[in-house]
Each structure stands twice: as C-alpha cells, then as structure tokens.
Amino acid sequence: MQLSSLMTKEVRTVSPDTLIQKAAEQMAILGIGVLPVAERGRPVGIVTDRDIAIRAVARNYDIAKTKVKDVMTSGVLSVPAAANVQDVARLMKERQIRRVIVVDEAGLIDGIVSLGDLALDKEDQGLSSEVLQGVSSPPSA
C-alpha cells in the first residue's frame, strides 16, 4: 500500500521564524501536537508541543520572543507520497520517530504520516504495534 492512502493530507506548517507562542496557539486551535516547519513549502524541521515545553518553557525562554527555529528538530525525515507503507514503518522503527513528513515529486510538503495513521492500516494490523515497540525501545549502543 502506498503512503498517500494513509497520510494526513491537510497539514498546517509554520516557518522557522514563527514565534513559538504562535505555533502553540495553532496547535491548540487545531487540536494537534506537531507542526512541520517549512521554507517555501519544503520541510526544514518539525516542532512539537513537547519541544516547546521541554526546550523553551522548561528553560524559561520568553515564548513571545523565541522562534520556532530555536526549539525545532531539524534534519527531519521526509518520504515521497508513493513510498510503500511497510518501508516507511521500518524507517520509523529504525530511527525511533513517530511522524514522517510526506513530500510530493517537487519536494514540497504533501502530508504527514504518524504512528496513529499506521494503526488505521487495515491491511497490516501488527505494523503499528511493531513500530511502537521499536520507537519506544531504548536506542541500541
């Protein structure tokens, strides 16, 4: 099965220069915990509610002045929409990540796939539990 059949297609993004307060507001409005970070439609990172809490709030950063680029995870994995679900699941497990940005042929953000999306794959019910186990395991030395 291709990833495009499972991915979330309606994806909001923020720029690296967006204030984390604005990113958090978007997450609250949309009821989500992650926003891809993009420049001209291309992924450059990802920011999560946990990033904001751990990398900014816990360090007493001024959320009204701190930018997404100061707390985001850069160098994120992205895959083409035509990728095979099992191949992407294996990558998620190996790299211990819960979300992957999906890009179109031009490298622009086309969607996002999460561990939860894998759980909805009726063709392979064990896939999400296998990935969850890999993501949750301590990294090997």
PDB file of C-alpha atoms in Angstrom:
ATOM      1  CA  MET A   1       0.000   0.000   0.000  1.00  0.00           C
ATOM      2  CA  GLN A   2       1.221   3.487  -0.815  1.00  0.00           C
ATOM      3  CA  LEU A   3       1.711   6.023   1.937  1.00  0.00           C
ATOM      4  CA  SER A   4      -0.602   8.506   0.216  1.00  0.00           C
ATOM      5  CA  SER A   5      -3.583   6.335   1.187  1.00  0.00           C
ATOM      6  CA  LEU A   6      -2.835   6.642   4.940  1.00  0.00           C
ATOM      7  CA  MET A   7      -1.255  10.056   5.357  1.00  0.00           C
ATOM      8  CA  THR A   8      -2.957  13.122   6.745  1.00  0.00           C
ATOM      9  CA  LYS A   9      -3.275  15.438   3.770  1.00  0.00           C
ATOM     10  CA  GLU A  10      -4.408  18.680   5.405  1.00  0.00           C
ATOM     11  CA  VAL A  11      -1.185  19.850   7.023  1.00  0.00           C
ATOM     12  CA  ARG A  12      -0.553  23.255   8.557  1.00  0.00           C
ATOM     13  CA  THR A  13       3.030  24.425   8.628  1.00  0.00           C
ATOM     14  CA  VAL A  14       4.982  27.189  10.300  1.00  0.00           C
ATOM     15  CA  SER A  15       8.133  28.958   9.232  1.00  0.00           C
ATOM     16  CA  PRO A  16      11.357  28.820  11.236  1.00  0.00           C
ATOM     17  CA  ASP A  17      10.807  32.475  12.173  1.00  0.00           C
ATOM     18  CA  THR A  18       7.336  31.922  13.620  1.00  0.00           C
ATOM     19  CA  LEU A  19       7.190  32.710  17.327  1.00  0.00           C
ATOM     20  CA  ILE A  20       6.686  29.578  19.416  1.00  0.00           C
ATOM     21  CA  GLN A  21       3.744  31.258  21.122  1.00  0.00           C
ATOM     22  CA  LYS A  22       2.005  31.462  17.711  1.00  0.00           C
ATOM     23  CA  ALA A  23       2.919  27.854  16.921  1.00  0.00           C
ATOM     24  CA  ALA A  24       1.471  26.728  20.260  1.00  0.00           C
ATOM     25  CA  GLU A  25      -1.692  28.719  19.584  1.00  0.00           C
ATOM     26  CA  GLN A  26      -2.071  26.960  16.213  1.00  0.00           C
ATOM     27  CA  MET A  27      -1.611  23.575  17.874  1.00  0.00           C
ATOM     28  CA  ALA A  28      -4.271  24.437  20.453  1.00  0.00           C
ATOM     29  CA  ILE A  29      -6.743  25.673  17.832  1.00  0.00           C
ATOM     30  CA  LEU A  30      -6.212  22.642  15.604  1.00  0.00           C
ATOM     31  CA  GLY A  31      -6.035  20.117  18.447  1.00  0.00           C
ATOM     32  CA  ILE A  32      -2.662  18.790  17.303  1.00  0.00           C
ATOM     33  CA  GLY A  33       0.757  18.392  18.874  1.00  0.00           C
ATOM     34  CA  VAL A  34       3.044  18.787  15.877  1.00  0.00           C
ATOM     35  CA  LEU A  35       3.670  21.249  13.068  1.00  0.00           C
ATOM     36  CA  PRO A  36       6.057  20.738  10.168  1.00  0.00           C
ATOM     37  CA  VAL A  37       8.435  23.670   9.731  1.00  0.00           C
ATOM     38  CA  ALA A  38       8.760  24.784   6.121  1.00  0.00           C
ATOM     39  CA  GLU A  39      10.513  27.316   3.944  1.00  0.00           C
ATOM     40  CA  ARG A  40       8.864  27.904   0.574  1.00  0.00           C
ATOM     41  CA  GLY A  41       6.848  24.701   1.072  1.00  0.00           C
ATOM     42  CA  ARG A  42       9.866  22.491   1.694  1.00  0.00           C
ATOM     43  CA  PRO A  43      10.362  20.784   5.059  1.00  0.00           C
ATOM     44  CA  VAL A  44      13.253  22.085   7.181  1.00  0.00           C
ATOM     45  CA  GLY A  45      12.154  20.729  10.538  1.00  0.00           C
ATOM     46  CA  ILE A  46       9.347  19.779  12.838  1.00  0.00           C
ATOM     47  CA  VAL A  47       8.174  21.308  16.104  1.00  0.00           C
ATOM     48  CA  THR A  48       6.096  19.512  18.705  1.00  0.00           C
ATOM     49  CA  ASP A  49       4.259  20.605  21.798  1.00  0.00           C
ATOM     50  CA  ARG A  50       6.909  18.685  23.724  1.00  0.00           C
ATOM     51  CA  ASP A  51       9.680  20.683  22.022  1.00  0.00           C
ATOM     52  CA  ILE A  52       8.020  23.882  23.182  1.00  0.00           C
ATOM     53  CA  ALA A  53       7.543  22.587  26.730  1.00  0.00           C
ATOM     54  CA  ILE A  54      10.969  20.978  27.187  1.00  0.00           C
ATOM     55  CA  ARG A  55      13.224  23.159  25.047  1.00  0.00           C
ATOM     56  CA  ALA A  56      11.597  26.514  25.755  1.00  0.00           C
ATOM     57  CA  VAL A  57       9.272  26.660  28.746  1.00  0.00           C
ATOM     58  CA  ALA A  58      11.430  24.458  30.993  1.00  0.00           C
ATOM     59  CA  ARG A  59      14.435  26.638  30.147  1.00  0.00           C
ATOM     60  CA  ASN A  60      12.451  29.793  30.865  1.00  0.00           C
ATOM     61  CA  TYR A  61      12.656  31.138  27.298  1.00  0.00           C
ATOM     62  CA  ASP A  62      10.382  34.060  26.523  1.00  0.00           C
ATOM     63  CA  ILE A  63       7.713  32.392  24.389  1.00  0.00           C
ATOM     64  CA  ALA A  64       6.676  35.745  22.938  1.00  0.00           C
ATOM     65  CA  LYS A  65      10.196  36.275  21.555  1.00  0.00           C
ATOM     66  CA  THR A  66      11.571  32.780  20.911  1.00  0.00           C
ATOM     67  CA  LYS A  67      11.314  31.497  17.362  1.00  0.00           C
ATOM     68  CA  VAL A  68      10.410  28.006  16.204  1.00  0.00           C
ATOM     69  CA  LYS A  69      13.912  27.565  14.754  1.00  0.00           C
ATOM     70  CA  ASP A  70      15.305  27.806  18.314  1.00  0.00           C
ATOM     71  CA  VAL A  71      13.387  24.752  19.551  1.00  0.00           C
ATOM     72  CA  MET A  72      12.515  22.668  16.465  1.00  0.00           C
ATOM     73  CA  THR A  73      14.072  19.408  15.389  1.00  0.00           C
ATOM     74  CA  SER A  74      15.849  19.999  12.107  1.00  0.00           C
ATOM     75  CA  GLY A  75      17.006  17.495   9.540  1.00  0.00           C
ATOM     76  CA  VAL A  76      13.741  15.579   9.693  1.00  0.00           C
ATOM     77  CA  LEU A  77      12.990  12.539   7.618  1.00  0.00           C
ATOM     78  CA  SER A  78      10.721  13.074   4.638  1.00  0.00           C
ATOM     79  CA  VAL A  79       9.480  10.469   2.193  1.00  0.00           C
ATOM     80  CA  PRO A  80       7.611  10.559  -1.115  1.00  0.00           C
ATOM     81  CA  ALA A  81       3.835  10.003  -1.104  1.00  0.00           C
ATOM     82  CA  ALA A  82       4.358   6.992  -3.390  1.00  0.00           C
ATOM     83  CA  ALA A  83       6.506   5.235  -0.771  1.00  0.00           C
ATOM     84  CA  ASN A  84       5.435   1.841   0.491  1.00  0.00           C
ATOM     85  CA  VAL A  85       3.834   1.886   3.954  1.00  0.00           C
ATOM     86  CA  GLN A  86       5.927  -1.044   5.208  1.00  0.00           C
ATOM     87  CA  ASP A  87       9.166   0.649   4.108  1.00  0.00           C
ATOM     88  CA  VAL A  88       8.222   3.863   5.902  1.00  0.00           C
ATOM     89  CA  ALA A  89       7.196   1.904   9.016  1.00  0.00           C
ATOM     90  CA  ARG A  90      10.610   0.215   9.021  1.00  0.00           C
ATOM     91  CA  LEU A  91      12.316   3.635   8.804  1.00  0.00           C
ATOM     92  CA  MET A  92      10.194   4.961  11.669  1.00  0.00           C
ATOM     93  CA  LYS A  93      11.121   1.956  13.787  1.00  0.00           C
ATOM     94  CA  GLU A  94      14.842   2.135  12.940  1.00  0.00           C
ATOM     95  CA  ARG A  95      15.081   5.871  13.575  1.00  0.00           C
ATOM     96  CA  GLN A  96      12.665   5.795  16.522  1.00  0.00           C
ATOM     97  CA  ILE A  97      10.374   8.502  15.199  1.00  0.00           C
ATOM     98  CA  ARG A  98       6.608   8.784  15.485  1.00  0.00           C
ATOM     99  CA  ARG A  99       5.916  11.045  12.497  1.00  0.00           C
ATOM    100  CA  VAL A 100       7.252  11.439   8.981  1.00  0.00           C
ATOM    101  CA  ILE A 101       6.690  14.341   6.606  1.00  0.00           C
ATOM    102  CA  VAL A 102       5.424  13.274   3.183  1.00  0.00           C
ATOM    103  CA  VAL A 103       6.546  15.247   0.131  1.00  0.00           C
ATOM    104  CA  ASP A 104       5.414  15.408  -3.477  1.00  0.00           C
ATOM    105  CA  GLU A 105       7.616  14.977  -6.545  1.00  0.00           C
ATOM    106  CA  ALA A 106       8.866  18.570  -6.210  1.00  0.00           C
ATOM    107  CA  GLY A 107       9.884  18.076  -2.565  1.00  0.00           C
ATOM    108  CA  LEU A 108       7.003  20.182  -1.222  1.00  0.00           C
ATOM    109  CA  ILE A 109       5.090  19.096   1.862  1.00  0.00           C
ATOM    110  CA  ASP A 110       2.150  16.964   0.788  1.00  0.00           C
ATOM    111  CA  GLY A 111       1.145  15.412   4.099  1.00  0.00           C
ATOM    112  CA  ILE A 112       2.297  13.737   7.277  1.00  0.00           C
ATOM    113  CA  VAL A 113       2.072  10.170   8.493  1.00  0.00           C
ATOM    114  CA  SER A 114       2.085   9.214  12.144  1.00  0.00           C
ATOM    115  CA  LEU A 115       2.146   6.086  14.216  1.00  0.00           C
ATOM    116  CA  GLY A 116      -1.600   6.589  14.654  1.00  0.00           C
ATOM    117  CA  ASP A 117      -2.078   6.553  10.877  1.00  0.00           C
ATOM    118  CA  LEU A 118      -0.258   3.216  10.708  1.00  0.00           C
ATOM    119  CA  ALA A 119      -2.685   1.842  13.295  1.00  0.00           C
ATOM    120  CA  LEU A 120      -5.508   2.540  10.820  1.00  0.00           C
ATOM    121  CA  ASP A 121      -3.897   0.368   8.122  1.00  0.00           C
ATOM    122  CA  LYS A 122      -6.397  -2.479   7.845  1.00  0.00           C
ATOM    123  CA  GLU A 123      -4.002  -4.465   5.651  1.00  0.00           C
ATOM    124  CA  ASP A 124      -1.383  -4.841   8.386  1.00  0.00           C
ATOM    125  CA  GLN A 125      -2.739  -4.619  11.924  1.00  0.00           C
ATOM    126  CA  GLY A 126       0.574  -5.648  13.530  1.00  0.00           C
ATOM    127  CA  LEU A 127       2.535  -2.909  11.796  1.00  0.00           C
ATOM    128  CA  SER A 128       1.764  -0.101  14.232  1.00  0.00           C
ATOM    129  CA  SER A 129       2.495  -2.228  17.303  1.00  0.00           C
ATOM    130  CA  GLU A 130       5.830  -3.281  15.806  1.00  0.00           C
ATOM    131  CA  VAL A 131       6.758   0.344  15.087  1.00  0.00           C
ATOM    132  CA  LEU A 132       5.574   1.467  18.528  1.00  0.00           C
ATOM    133  CA  GLN A 133       7.730  -1.162  20.165  1.00  0.00           C
ATOM    134  CA  GLY A 134      10.752  -0.012  18.139  1.00  0.00           C
ATOM    135  CA  VAL A 135      10.096   3.674  18.783  1.00  0.00           C
ATOM    136  CA  SER A 136       9.640   3.081  22.497  1.00  0.00           C
ATOM    137  CA  SER A 137      12.714   0.886  22.971  1.00  0.00           C
ATOM    138  CA  PRO A 138      15.922   2.468  24.249  1.00  0.00           C
ATOM    139  CA  PRO A 139      18.347   3.190  21.394  1.00  0.00           C
ATOM    140  CA  SER A 140      20.920   0.476  20.854  1.00  0.00           C
ATOM    141  CA  ALA A 141      24.512   1.385  21.592  1.00  0.00           C
TER     142      ALA A 141
END
